[in-house]
Structures are given as structure tokens and as C-alpha cells.
Amino acid sequence: MARPFRLAAGVQPLEYRVHVAVDPNPSARYSGRVSIRLALDQARRRLELHSADLRLSHARVHAAGITQPGAIMLHPERETAEIRVARPIPAGEVVLELDFAGKLRRDLRGLYAAAANGKHYAFTQLEAADARRFFPSFDEPALKARFQLSVTTDSSNHVLSNASVDFEEKLPKGQKIIHFQATPLLSTYLVALAVGPLVGSEPVYCGATPIRVWHIPGKERLTSFALEAARESLARLERWFDLSYPYGKLDLVAVPDFEAGAMENAGAVFFRETLLLLDPATASLQEQKRAAEVICHELAHMWYGNLVTMAWWDDLWLNEAFATWMAFEIVNEWKPQWKLWHDFEHHRAAAFHLDALESTHPIYTPVRTPSEATQNFDLITYEKGASVVRMIERYLGPKVFRRGVRAYIRRHAEGNTVATDLWRALEAASGQPITKVVRTWIEQPGFPLVTLCRVPGESAIELRQERFLARPSALQPKKGAKSKKQSARHRPATRWPIPWVARLGEGSHATRLERRLFTKTRERISLPGTTPLFVYGNADEGGFFRPLHDEAELTALAGSLAALQPVERMGLLEHQWALVRSGRAKIESFLQLVPAFSEETEPDVLFTLRAPLGFLDAQMAPAAGGEVPEHLRAWIVEGFGVPLERLGFAAQLNESDEKKMRRAALWALLGEIAEWEPLVRQASLLFDAYHTRRTGLDPNLANSVVALAARASTASRYAALLEARANAPTPRERERFQLALGEVRAPRLIDRTLRLLLTETIPTQDVVSLLARLLNNPAAREQTWTFVRRRWSALKRRMPPMLISRLVEALPALQSEAHRRSVAAFFQSHPVPTAARALRQTQERFRLNAEMRRRNAPALERWLGETRAAERAG
Ligand SMILES: [Zn+2]
């Protein structure tokens, strides 16, 4: 098969020596020389390797004691350079040498410039396919080699890379050369370099491994949390894999401008500052949990991803699904009181919604080009992938699963794999034909809906499965449409082998579990023992499917909430809302469920209500019009106002984390969504104290308080937000005040925020998150969309490829059909290849939301009217 975007087979790089001279001043160029030792399978007259946006010169090839110059031909469309020589290069080991030069980039990829407090830095971000923008290389994950870097720079700069420093040379004119040791075998995307006046913490040790946190000057007091999280994670990961950390030292680097959350460069992991530099005294619990999870995720990659790497980007999930799953598992072991698997439910919920679209994709997705690889860094690869990993782990049992993964890692250490290698290892460990079960989940798009029906008069249920789609009519053949393409798309119902586990109610909160491997489309299951009081169709939310309960079962479940696990209560709400959205259940079935949660004590269960109640408030109630928006908000206050009053609006001394988080969840529902007057007033008071004296407020409430206060901004409060942002003592606080600039409602202030987006005040990494905040602000969305279109060329320079997709994903907040068409037309004339899939998903979401409003707005109005009338009568 032709592989137009792949390098020729038979040219294997063994070792790179890369020297670069870097001045982090953003206008400066950098230059270098790369010398690559290669093994050739046959004699060749040309060698092709990756290079993009670099100036190449002086190619030479050394082989069999002879050096010959090479002619350089660039192929920009393939992002490669071809080196041609006069006499054939013999098979065996040869050395290719090239000089190169580039400009420090501004788009957070390759080797790029970043600035903070007037000081200049250069950092790399090379995944997926941007090593070629840093130095000429064989930039495919299977072409692993050793790397030996050396860097010339000003003596005042600190230089970090994957390996430890071997030695340092002093040069005249205040310059130096840092020589790093050679790395173990690595894929190009894992190479790292940081240059600038960085400061490092004292090391903490995990066994013999020194761990340090690096940051820009002035953040010394913010490193202890990350050091502890890293040491605790690393020790547990070493035990889990039964294999030592492979890269000698471990540097964790807080990068002041960074596209992703973090990047697992071997031995030198890069992070956004918000995820690494925390002050535990002022960080919310949510922020601490998220930072620990991301740190652990990156460290899990040291084995899963770095030591054993997917052979090609189509198996990216092998890296990401495992690291995601593992982080929850390991951090949960470290801090069980955090109940991190509850947080996972929120991530999983987002993956469910994406995977219910027609424009979803399987976890395994063919990839031809670098931009297709970039698009795979999404919820399907990470969160759905992690859910499937979790399902397999539960199906095999944790011990067997771990044994299989350990064998897989040992066998393929420093190598590359495809999914089959993992299945084989798991089959050998378990003696079960696991491939049959997992392949469907990895290779088939979407997920099943499992309908449960009691069999009348018997202790039995009937299970049915079908693909769950956000729009159930989506895959039905249209009348009269019989084209070939269509009939191929409308294949008969897809099936999954489902490791199905149900929770059965036995009275006074006792329950038991019932397990099956459910593989047919329909199956009757007799339940041993007495007829259960209720059946919950996805115990512990262990499976990646939605259960559908009929009305009688729902009533039974609503009456037995305390007998369900908290994650099942989260699932129940989430699934029921999705069933309403897809037209499979009436909106009343969800609305009736909500009051049953007014006494809910698990904060994460309350947080689950945020998305559905937010949607009702932002889209449904305005569509119904009249007094519906007010009535909806009054209904939310009726449900949750009293519980919050009982807790108190502000934190008390010596409260448990549980209480604080519950209050935070109620503030989100009653404050941010319902804008309950007493809370809005309270937010204003708390804000005035908080922005001057940071300790006056429970950090868990800070996001809600600042957002609410910002909505009522006048020019003077806007000035206070800007000032608080500029002087924020931690990255999270800076982010909080910065995002609040997107909450303002006065058109003049919205305009000020929009104009800030084009200035260096807002770092490149934050442009899209602030735009998304503005798009979700009903007072700002119109102005924001106009701004995006008018200032596109200036904005685009400030939005790296992955973040443009995030912008596209935020656009359905514009709601109307006219906006949907405007979005489609705009991106047709301004195409963004890395956001092509996101754009299809966005179009689908616009339509789904419109359908939901059309179908259910009248029912919402009727239901709220009846509920209020009943209350007045009662
Ligand atoms: Zn990852």
C-alpha cells in the first residue's frame, strides 16, 4: 500500500547528535548541526527525512571511510527533505550530517519563544509531529534512537533536556555549551529542551531518582505540592509496573506559555503553570486533585508511551487511554479520601456526549497525515479509551490485568507496539480470549444503549442492546434514499460484547451484583433469589454504555438513591438527561428526578446537575420565553436553596472537605446558573474582601464568587479584576481573574476583553479559553463571534492548532440556525485542517440543540407551570 506521508522503510536512525545555539530572545534565530548515525538495509543514492520551516545546508554523508556532499531537495507538502548523493551509499551504518537554522516559533510548537515578567525563554513541544520543526529528523514514533544534545547559550540561562548534564564548557563573551548525556532509545516526539533563566527546587528523591520542579523566578514557594505528588506517584507506579523509573532523573518544568495541559517528555515533563505550581493554602480541592492527576498521568507515560510506544499515531490510545486510567487508579490509591473516580465520571460524561454524535470516530482511527494525528488528541482517545481500559480491568480482575500489562511492558521495553501485542499479553495472563471482547470496543464507533425490562410475574429481566445516538433517527435510511453509499452506511444494528454488571436492590440499603457477558441483541436473564426491589443497569458505572430504565424502575430507583453508589447516582442523572436529549425519554422524567437530589451529600453528584441545569437555563428556558427563565430559576432555588442556607453561604471554621465541596457545588447551581439574589449580593461582598486579601475566602468558592461578581462589573470593578490578575500570587488565581474578564456584561467592557485577546497581556495558551468563556456569556456571544470573524487573521496567529479545535467546539453556544450557517460558511472560506472533525461535530451539536429546544421547550413550560400551581395549591 502506498504511504504518501510516511518515510521509506529500511532506513533506521540509531543515534542523533544535535547541537543548537539558542538565544531565547524571540526575534533571534537559532542554528545547529545534526549528525545522525543510520543503518541502511540496502545501498541508496537518496535519503529522505523530515524537516519543516527549517533552512538546511551543508549536507554530507559519511560511509565506508568516504565523505561525500549531498544535494538538498525540499518537499514542503510532505514536510521532508531529500538528500541526494553522487555515489550510492552502501548498506550498513552510515552518518548523515546537516546544518540547520530556524526562527524561534510563536505558536507553541517546535522550538518556540515564551516570555514572562520581561524575561525570555525557549521551550520545545514536539508531539505529535513537530520535532521536524526543531531539527531535521526521522520524525515517526517507531523510529526510536538515542539522542545526545548539546546547547550553546548565554551563561545566565539554565538549560534542561531529557538526560542529565554530562559536562559544561565555558566560552568567551559570556557564553557556555551544555553537553547532555545520551538518552536511552526514544521516539523523536519525546525529545525536550528548555532554555532560559529558570530556577529549580531542591530535589526530593524516589529511591535513587532525584525529582525537581523548575519554574520562572519568583515562584519558589509553589513547588512543594508537585514534588510530593510526583514522588508519591512515581513510587506507586514503580510498584505497579514492577520496573524502575527508566530515565535517571526527573525534571518537572512549569512553562509560562504551553498549548496542552502537560507533555510527557522522557525525564523532563513540561506543564502549564496552573497544573504544577500550587499553593495548597489557596488552591481549591478540585485544583489539587486535577494537578495530582495530570502529574501522575505524565509519569505513567514514562513506562506506558515512552518506554513502550505505539508504532504509529493510529494507536495513540495505547498511550493515552492507559495513562488516563492509570492516573485515576494511582492517585486514588495515594489519596482515597479524594474519591478521584467520582471526578472520572465528569470526564466520562463528556466522552459519552461526543461519542453519541454521528461524527464520532472509533478509539482506533487510521491516521495518514500529521494534522489527522493532532485531531486524535480528544475525549474519545483519552476518556472513552480509559473507560474501556477500566472495563477490561474489571472484567479480568485487577491482578490478572496487571500481570498481563507487566509482561507486555517488559517484553516491548524500548520498542514499539500495536494493539494486538497488548491483547496477546492479556490473553496469556488470563487464559481468556479477551481479543474478541475488546476489539469491538476499540474498532467500532459509538457505544451501546442497554434497555432493561422486567419480565412480568417472574424474577427475570430482558436486556436489549442497540447503538446509542444523540439523534436516534440519524442512522435510519431516509425514505426513498437508496443510493449505494447510504445502504453501506445503514448497516444492520451494531453489537458489542458487553461485560454487563447490574446492582439489584434487596431492601434496607442492601444490594447484590449480577454479572453477564451480554453479546446478543436481546437476552432474557433470570435473577436468582427474590425479585429485586430495583435493578440499576450499570453497577459502579463500570461499563461504557448507557442503561435505559423504564418509568416504574426509575421511580423505584429515585426512592432508593441511598442504596446506590455515588457514581451510580451520577450515572443515573447523566444517562437520564442524555435519554431526554436523544428523544428516548420525556423531559419530565428528568425534571422529576432532580428534587430527589436536594438532600444529596456527595458533592460530585450535585456537580453532575451543573451541565443539564445549565443547558435548561442557557438554551431551553429562553426558547420557551415568557416567564419560563424566571420560573426555572425559582424552581432551582426551591430545590437547593434550603440545603445551602443550612450549610451557610460561607465556610465555617474546621469544616470537612466534603462540606466545603458540597457548598461549592450548590454555589455553582444556585449562583452561577440560577443567579439567586442573596448569593449574587454575597458574591459582591466576598469579592471586595477577596481581591485585596486573598485569604478571606474558601478557595473552593473562589471561582463562583469571582465569576458572579464579574458579571455585575462596572469600570472600577473591571479595573480591580485586571489589577488582581496582574498581581495574582499563583497561576490558578491569575487564571481565575483572567477568565472573569469573559463574564462581564456591559458591551464596552466586553469590547475591552476582546481587544486584550490580541495583546501579549493574555498568553497565547489562554486565548481560546477566554474566547470560550465569552461565547458562553449570553451578553457577549454575538459581539464575540463578530470579533472572531473580523479579526481572524490576527487571532489565528495566537491560536495553536489543537486550541483552534477547542474554539470550534465552543461555537454551538451561539445557538441559532443563522449562526450555524454563519459558522459553516466562515470555516469554508477560512479552512482549518486540524479542526475539520471538530467542525463536523459542532455542526451536529448546533442541530441537536435546536431539535432539543423545539421538542422540549413547550413541555418544560408546561411542567414548570404545573409544578408551581401544585405548590401554591399545596
Ligand atoms: Zn498523555
PDB file of C-alpha atoms and ligand atoms in Angstrom, residues 127 262-264 297-298 301 304 319-321 323-324 377 382, ligand 1:
ATOM      1  CA  GLU A 127       4.180  15.850  19.867  1.00  0.00           C
ATOM      2  CA  ALA A 262       1.296  18.806  30.033  1.00  0.00           C
ATOM      3  CA  MET A 263       3.739  16.805  27.904  1.00  0.00           C
ATOM      4  CA  GLU A 264       5.457  13.619  28.967  1.00  0.00           C
ATOM      5  CA  HIS A 297      -0.751  10.799  34.069  1.00  0.00           C
ATOM      6  CA  GLU A 298       2.521  12.156  32.680  1.00  0.00           C
ATOM      7  CA  HIS A 301       3.667   7.657  30.333  1.00  0.00           C
ATOM      8  CA  TYR A 304       3.329   3.427  29.015  1.00  0.00           C
ATOM      9  CA  ASN A 319      -0.575   5.734  25.207  1.00  0.00           C
ATOM     10  CA  GLU A 320      -3.378   7.977  26.313  1.00  0.00           C
ATOM     11  CA  ALA A 321      -6.150   5.651  27.418  1.00  0.00           C
ATOM     12  CA  ALA A 323      -2.098   6.912  31.179  1.00  0.00           C
ATOM     13  CA  THR A 324      -5.545   8.406  31.848  1.00  0.00           C
ATOM     14  CA  PHE A 377      -5.974  14.093  20.963  1.00  0.00           C
ATOM     15  CA  TYR A 382      -8.404   9.708  26.386  1.00  0.00           C
TER      16      TYR A 382
HETATM   17 ZN    ZN B   1      -0.988  11.720  27.980  1.00  0.00          ZN
END
